[in-house]
Amino acid sequence: MSGPVNAEGTGAGEEGPRPEPCAATAWVDRAGTVQLWSAEAEALLGYPAQEVCGTPAVELLTGLGDREAALVGRDRPEAGLSWDGVLALRHRDGQEVRVELRVRPLMDREGRAGWSVSAGDARRIEREDIDRAMMRALFEQHPAPIAIMDGELRYRLLNGAAEQVLTRPGNQLIGRPVGGDTSHVESGTVDRVLRQVRETGDPVLSLPVRGSPLPGPDRDRMWSLSTFRLTDPTDRLLGMCQTYADITDGYRAERRLELLTRAGAGIGATLDVARTAQELADVLVPALGDVAWVALSEAVLEGDEPPKMSGPGRWNLRRIGVAPPGEDWPSGLPAAGAVPPALPEHPLLQRIGQGETVLLPDLDSVIAAAEGHSELAHLFVPEHGHSVIAAPLFARGLVLGTVVVWRTRRPAPFGQEDADLLTEIASRAALGVDNARRYTREHRAAVALQQRLLPAATTDTPAAETVGCYVPAGGGAEIGGDWYDVIALPSFRVALVAGDVTGHGLSATATMGRLRTAVDTLADLELDPDELLTHLDDLVQQLQDEAPHQGDIVGASCLYAVYDPVSCQCTLASAGHPPPVVVRPDGTVRSVEISPGPLLGVGGMPFETTMFDLEPGSTIAVYTKGVIYRDDHDPDAGLRRLTDRLARFAGPGRDLDGVGDELLRSLGEAPARDDMALLLARTRAIAPANTATWEFPADPSAVAAARQAAAGQLAAWGLDEVSFTTELVVSELVTNAVRYAGGPIGLRLIRENVLVCEVDDPSNTQPRLRRARWSDEGGRGLFLIAQLTTRWGSRYARSGKTIWTEQPLVADLGMPGLLP
């Protein structure tokens, strides 16, 4: 097995690839006899050493030509000193094994002792050669950057792509440790990952890292970094390998999609114009730019449509949303709330007004755009601003406003992709702004309607001083059907009303208006509270009959209370409404025990009346369920909270003005989940000295006695000026009672800011004003009373009725006065 050259061999003096050392070895002496045989050789050919040693080596060759060449080489040492090649050897099982041989001469004193032979499986070696060639080609020609580091994390090999990504000009990395300012990528991240993988052995794949491999306008790049260990078959660390994949396009697309998703989720959810503008600015900074503002037409802020602008000078835009807010906003640049001066007819502004997005990618284009209008630059160009995009908020053919985004800190300028992205975000935001504008307009109209339907917040009558307040649900974002009312009744009495229509929105508000009007009308009939609620229940049932055609469900609760300052008694009835709470002059607070009837609209159930004394100086609170209902759904706990707050805020000596709002703020959530209506009334009493009462039989002589009694009382009060008129009124009313009703007949005079005259009789016949013919002898009494008094009317009691009149305290009806 010495050195002849054949088709598959290479002579000792010829150049060629050198095979890697083979595991199988043998020693052949000068005679060609095998003397030594390794265990690896036994594994390769199957022969144990005892069978091979002492036999001619050529016996292992299968090819006749190979055997002859080997014999020639043995007999002619000068034929070659060494030999490499591929030969076919015979395996012990008779199969042929092609091996790659390396034959080298061994020298002794005489110049030749034999040959050392090493051999390996030719197919495995060929595969290894192919693998090495493929790896070399992959490393050198693959477009992805590949870096090889040793165990000490020093750069050893970089392919061409890695040279561009990792190496700065004039800064060679080979032999330098990873870390520090040695590359265009995040060196700290690279070093940290390398150490982690070296220690744990677990590869880190597809880790995004930021880099900027090449100078130019598009320097920011994103790479997917994969790091793993290089080991031998015994898992001994040979080095580390990192590969980079450019994911910039996908990363940017993902960021654009993420920004669009954030814009869709975060803009326009509140239906508030100003907040929507701020949400848009917050989305854009820092995701797209460094400075951004949103300017809206002032008409849009009010809920109206923007003007059909003929030019930028008539835009009248107010800067609403800015980012970054607060101290981070660039100094010298107008902040939120600023209104720019009239703008010139600039081509760029005209393009924006036509719905086009304008991109100025660099400082030169910004300077060119500002040429001739440098006095306006400080209003629109932030410090260090070098690239800008301006897009209109364009909806339904109208420019609602504009959004402007600048880059000041990041060096990369805006590109067309950024402009397209802002255009899409602005178009979505414009719909949000327009929806918020429409909501503002509708909500403003609804709130105005509700405010018109509610009574004055404060009233001051001889019976009580009242303060009312109303808080819509959602902190004003919603409107509903809660209401309160204060109705002045004859004889200085006052009715306190609170009601709650189910649901929210305009339908609930409209239903509330109908019910409040009905209560006002029924109150004018001076019905008892239980009877008034019965009539109101009938009305709600009629509204329910209309509901299927209108798509609404109608239901309501109501509390109606009447306070009489003469008797200091309060009479009330409830239709499914919470009880009132009373703060007495001594500071004690308690809720009134009532028997509430069913909700309005249930029908078929009676309402019960509750009567109780109410001392002068007491504060009575009527309210809707939103005041006491909370998340715990425990009205008793809510009622206890209300009584505690009333004792603190509405006790004796406290001015009612502002108490209601303060009390609701202390009770309510922010914002409230349900409407809250609260009416506080501090009661007063008419002094006994200001009333006079008489009772007469049903006799014609009672007319003169009644006139005489009235005249005497008026003289005692110092009201002689109205004595004549009052005597005529008393005469007519008592005469009618004697003639048509029978006795006993009651007469009562009450003096306050007006003079009230009341005549009671046991009849339930309704007095009726009519026009008497010229030939009639009667029928002119009530007509005369209507001419002599400011107003008159009648009310029914459990038995009988009362006819009442009101007169000013001076004789001239056109000049009413007040007693000191």
PDB file of C-alpha atoms in Angstrom, residues 141 238 244 279 328 363 403 492 629 668 734:
ATOM      1  CA  GLN A 141     -22.164  34.504  -0.143  1.00  0.00           C
ATOM      2  CA  LEU A 238     -15.974  26.350  20.137  1.00  0.00           C
ATOM      3  CA  TYR A 244     -29.131  39.209  11.388  1.00  0.00           C
ATOM      4  CA  GLU A 279     -56.632  62.189  21.693  1.00  0.00           C
ATOM      5  CA  ASP A 328     -42.488  69.624  27.180  1.00  0.00           C
ATOM      6  CA  LEU A 363     -35.631  71.998   6.071  1.00  0.00           C
ATOM      7  CA  VAL A 403     -53.498  68.332  12.148  1.00  0.00           C
ATOM      8  CA  PHE A 492     -99.880  80.879  50.153  1.00  0.00           C
ATOM      9  CA  TYR A 629     -78.871  54.446  44.655  1.00  0.00           C
ATOM     10  CA  GLY A 668     -72.429  61.203  43.957  1.00  0.00           C
ATOM     11  CA  VAL A 734    -121.305  84.726  51.338  1.00  0.00           C
TER      12      VAL A 734
END
